[in-house]
mmCIF file of C-alpha atoms in Angstrom:
data_model
loop_
_atom_site.group_PDB
_atom_site.id
_atom_site.type_symbol
_atom_site.label_atom_id
_atom_site.label_comp_id
_atom_site.label_asym_id
_atom_site.label_seq_id
_atom_site.Cartn_x
_atom_site.Cartn_y
_atom_site.Cartn_z
ATOM 1 C CA MET A 121 99.464 76.231 156.098
ATOM 2 C CA GLU A 122 100.325 79.545 153.894
ATOM 3 C CA PHE A 123 101.690 82.685 155.284
ATOM 4 C CA LYS A 124 103.240 86.141 154.031
ATOM 5 C CA GLU A 125 105.462 88.466 155.698
ATOM 6 C CA VAL A 126 104.602 91.944 155.584
ATOM 7 C CA VAL A 127 106.280 95.005 157.132
ATOM 8 C CA LYS A 128 103.329 97.054 158.587
ATOM 9 C CA GLU A 129 103.784 100.932 159.454
ATOM 10 C CA SER A 130 103.243 102.141 162.940
ATOM 11 C CA PHE A 131 99.529 102.094 163.784
ATOM 12 C CA VAL A 132 97.304 103.191 166.624
ATOM 13 C CA VAL A 133 94.562 101.081 167.998
ATOM 14 C CA VAL A 134 91.297 102.534 169.837
ATOM 15 C CA GLY A 135 89.543 100.218 171.367
ATOM 16 C CA TYR A 136 87.819 98.007 174.458
ATOM 17 C CA SER A 137 90.890 96.186 176.336
ATOM 18 C CA ALA A 138 90.674 93.875 179.307
ATOM 19 C CA PRO A 139 93.604 91.452 180.802
ATOM 20 C CA GLY A 140 92.609 87.919 180.114
ATOM 21 C CA SER A 141 94.031 84.439 180.285
ATOM 22 C CA TRP A 142 93.665 80.933 178.310
ATOM 23 C CA GLY A 143 90.626 78.909 179.459
ATOM 24 C CA GLY A 144 89.954 75.738 177.789
ATOM 25 C CA ASP A 145 89.680 75.787 173.939
ATOM 26 C CA PHE A 146 88.576 79.701 173.786
ATOM 27 C CA ALA A 147 90.126 82.800 175.808
ATOM 28 C CA TYR A 148 88.130 85.226 177.716
ATOM 29 C CA PRO A 149 87.396 88.182 177.344
ATOM 30 C CA ILE A 150 88.074 87.767 174.184
ATOM 31 C CA PRO A 151 84.880 87.341 173.040
ATOM 32 C CA GLU A 152 83.024 89.605 174.829
ATOM 33 C CA LEU A 153 85.675 92.382 173.609
ATOM 34 C CA TRP A 154 84.850 91.310 170.420
ATOM 35 C CA GLU A 155 81.182 91.986 171.060
ATOM 36 C CA LYS A 156 81.685 95.586 172.209
ATOM 37 C CA ALA A 157 83.790 96.025 169.286
ATOM 38 C CA LYS A 158 80.905 95.659 166.272
ATOM 39 C CA GLU A 159 79.767 98.983 167.743
ATOM 40 C CA PHE A 160 82.439 100.585 165.673
ATOM 41 C CA ILE A 161 80.874 98.959 162.581
ATOM 42 C CA LYS A 162 77.491 100.691 163.193
ATOM 43 C CA THR A 163 78.696 103.928 164.646
ATOM 44 C CA ASP A 164 81.850 104.927 162.908
ATOM 45 C CA GLN A 165 81.138 102.938 159.848
ATOM 46 C CA VAL A 166 84.500 100.817 159.777
ATOM 47 C CA ASP A 167 85.969 98.600 157.499
ATOM 48 C CA GLN A 168 88.019 96.467 159.835
ATOM 49 C CA ILE A 169 87.810 95.448 163.054
ATOM 50 C CA VAL A 170 91.417 94.766 165.008
ATOM 51 C CA GLY A 171 92.021 93.045 168.055
ATOM 52 C CA VAL A 172 95.674 93.458 169.403
ATOM 53 C CA CYS A 173 97.277 90.550 172.064
ATOM 54 C CA LEU A 174 100.028 91.406 174.376
ATOM 55 C CA PRO A 175 102.257 89.156 174.803
ATOM 56 C CA PRO A 176 101.780 87.009 171.903
ATOM 57 C CA ARG A 177 101.303 82.959 172.703
ATOM 58 C CA SER A 178 101.213 83.687 176.273
ATOM 59 C CA ASP A 179 98.601 82.288 178.532
ATOM 60 C CA ASP A 180 98.355 85.410 180.015
ATOM 61 C CA TYR A 181 97.887 88.100 178.416
ATOM 62 C CA TYR A 182 95.963 92.023 177.392
ATOM 63 C CA TYR A 183 94.040 92.028 174.611
ATOM 64 C CA THR A 184 92.280 95.398 172.709
ATOM 65 C CA CYS A 185 89.642 94.816 170.588
ATOM 66 C CA GLY A 186 88.960 98.140 168.294
ATOM 67 C CA VAL A 187 89.671 99.933 165.359
ATOM 68 C CA GLU A 188 92.638 101.516 163.675
ATOM 69 C CA MET A 189 92.342 105.632 163.918
ATOM 70 C CA ASP A 190 93.835 108.248 162.798
ATOM 71 C CA SER A 191 94.823 111.371 164.525
ATOM 72 C CA VAL A 192 91.433 112.960 163.137
ATOM 73 C CA ALA A 193 89.309 110.188 164.482
ATOM 74 C CA PHE A 194 90.451 111.078 168.371
ATOM 75 C CA ARG A 195 88.052 113.794 168.353
ATOM 76 C CA ARG A 196 85.286 111.360 168.549
ATOM 77 C CA MET A 197 87.082 109.594 171.306
ATOM 78 C CA ARG A 198 84.641 107.991 174.355
ATOM 79 C CA LYS A 199 86.056 107.873 178.311
ATOM 80 C CA ASP A 200 85.983 104.008 178.026
ATOM 81 C CA LEU A 201 88.015 103.178 175.391
ATOM 82 C CA THR A 202 91.678 103.141 175.492
ATOM 83 C CA VAL A 203 94.479 104.359 173.051
ATOM 84 C CA HIS A 204 97.650 102.078 171.969
ATOM 85 C CA LEU A 205 100.319 103.546 169.526
ATOM 86 C CA PHE A 206 102.659 100.466 168.045
ATOM 87 C CA PRO A 207 105.532 101.426 166.155
ATOM 88 C CA LYS A 208 106.636 100.119 162.655
ATOM 89 C CA GLN A 209 107.451 95.722 162.398
ATOM 90 C CA LYS A 210 107.706 93.155 160.326
ATOM 91 C CA TYR A 211 105.151 90.620 160.755
ATOM 92 C CA VAL A 212 104.021 86.744 159.573
ATOM 93 C CA VAL A 213 100.442 86.777 158.310
ATOM 94 C CA PHE A 214 98.434 84.171 158.350
ATOM 95 C CA LYS A 215 94.681 83.580 157.312
ATOM 96 C CA HIS A 216 91.922 81.624 159.275
ATOM 97 C CA THR A 217 88.768 80.591 157.470
ATOM 98 C CA GLY A 218 85.828 78.718 158.510
ATOM 99 C CA PRO A 219 83.879 79.228 161.925
ATOM 100 C CA SER A 220 85.108 81.312 164.711
ATOM 101 C CA ARG A 221 85.135 78.457 166.773
ATOM 102 C CA ASN A 222 87.932 76.867 165.079
ATOM 103 C CA ILE A 223 90.309 80.024 165.479
ATOM 104 C CA SER A 224 92.396 77.641 168.111
ATOM 105 C CA ALA A 225 93.124 75.026 165.907
ATOM 106 C CA THR A 226 94.197 77.649 163.200
ATOM 107 C CA TYR A 227 96.588 78.583 166.246
ATOM 108 C CA HIS A 228 97.643 75.225 166.404
ATOM 109 C CA LYS A 229 98.731 74.593 163.207
ATOM 110 C CA LEU A 230 100.144 78.682 162.585
ATOM 111 C CA TRP A 231 102.091 77.780 165.795
ATOM 112 C CA LYS A 232 103.924 74.617 164.350
ATOM 113 C CA VAL A 233 104.382 76.247 160.484
ATOM 114 C CA PHE A 234 106.219 79.426 162.663
ATOM 115 C CA ASP A 235 108.412 77.447 164.835
ATOM 116 C CA GLU A 236 109.523 74.985 162.016
ATOM 117 C CA GLU A 237 110.065 78.130 159.477
ATOM 118 C CA GLY A 238 112.343 79.449 162.432
ATOM 119 C CA TYR A 239 110.500 82.600 163.349
ATOM 120 C CA LEU A 240 111.119 84.370 166.692
ATOM 121 C CA ILE A 241 108.419 86.479 168.190
ATOM 122 C CA GLU A 242 109.712 89.873 168.481
ATOM 123 C CA LYS A 243 109.390 91.116 171.878
ATOM 124 C CA GLY A 244 107.114 93.841 172.949
ATOM 125 C CA MET A 245 105.182 93.874 169.950
ATOM 126 C CA PRO A 246 101.476 92.922 169.556
ATOM 127 C CA GLU A 247 100.170 89.994 167.821
ATOM 128 C CA ILE A 248 96.768 91.351 165.467
ATOM 129 C CA GLU A 249 93.557 89.738 164.337
ATOM 130 C CA VAL A 250 92.038 91.326 161.452
ATOM 131 C CA VAL A 251 88.561 90.816 160.348
ATOM 132 C CA ASP A 252 86.400 92.508 157.646
ATOM 133 C CA ALA A 253 83.459 94.060 158.577
ATOM 134 C CA HIS A 254 81.266 92.700 156.142
ATOM 135 C CA LEU A 255 82.002 89.153 157.925
ATOM 136 C CA PHE A 256 80.372 90.474 161.508
ATOM 137 C CA GLY A 257 77.205 87.929 161.935
ATOM 138 C CA LYS A 258 78.945 85.495 159.533
ATOM 139 C CA GLU A 259 81.147 83.924 162.598
ATOM 140 C CA ASP A 260 79.710 80.279 162.263
ATOM 141 C CA SER A 261 79.835 80.051 158.859
ATOM 142 C CA GLY A 262 82.429 78.585 156.457
ATOM 143 C CA GLU A 263 83.237 82.237 154.847
ATOM 144 C CA TYR A 264 84.265 83.684 158.072
ATOM 145 C CA GLU A 265 88.052 84.788 157.456
ATOM 146 C CA MET A 266 90.625 86.526 160.257
ATOM 147 C CA ASN A 267 94.127 87.701 159.245
ATOM 148 C CA ILE A 268 96.658 86.737 162.111
ATOM 149 C CA TRP A 269 99.675 88.537 161.954
ATOM 150 C CA ILE A 270 102.796 87.501 164.636
ATOM 151 C CA PRO A 271 105.311 89.852 165.203
ATOM 152 C CA VAL A 272 108.835 88.319 164.115
ATOM 153 C CA ASP A 273 112.241 89.580 165.162
ATOM 154 C CA GLU A 274 113.906 90.600 161.843
ATOM 155 C CA HIS A 275 117.227 89.299 162.503
ATOM 156 C CA PRO A 276 116.518 86.438 164.732
ATOM 157 C CA HIS A 277 120.268 85.030 164.609
ATOM 158 C CA ALA A 278 122.012 88.276 165.378
#
């Protein structure tokens, strides 16, 4: 499985949030949050939807699904949205390709590669999932793609 290392500058995610837990093959309430976040595509004409999970690789988590926003966009905030600011961080980025129902299999593969490469998760930083807006409605197709960003410790052996 291919991956790349990326340093992401600080960013803000505005969206819908809920605590969740893995249940069976799929995590809830993640599908419902992605469904709600689709309204950003229609109302704000965004290019991407972003999912943020804290902590990464955990059975119990806090998930936000929405968009990255700049300060100008805050003027359009609705009261049911949450806002989260994250600092600059190094990530390892993997790509899931294929139907969304297979995302859990991609995670199983990427965690194996992650461990084999000796990466350590940076505590307190989010795991990020990014889907381009033009792929919404194609979740069941082979052309669906999601980039999965895993935060890594810059100095794992220090």
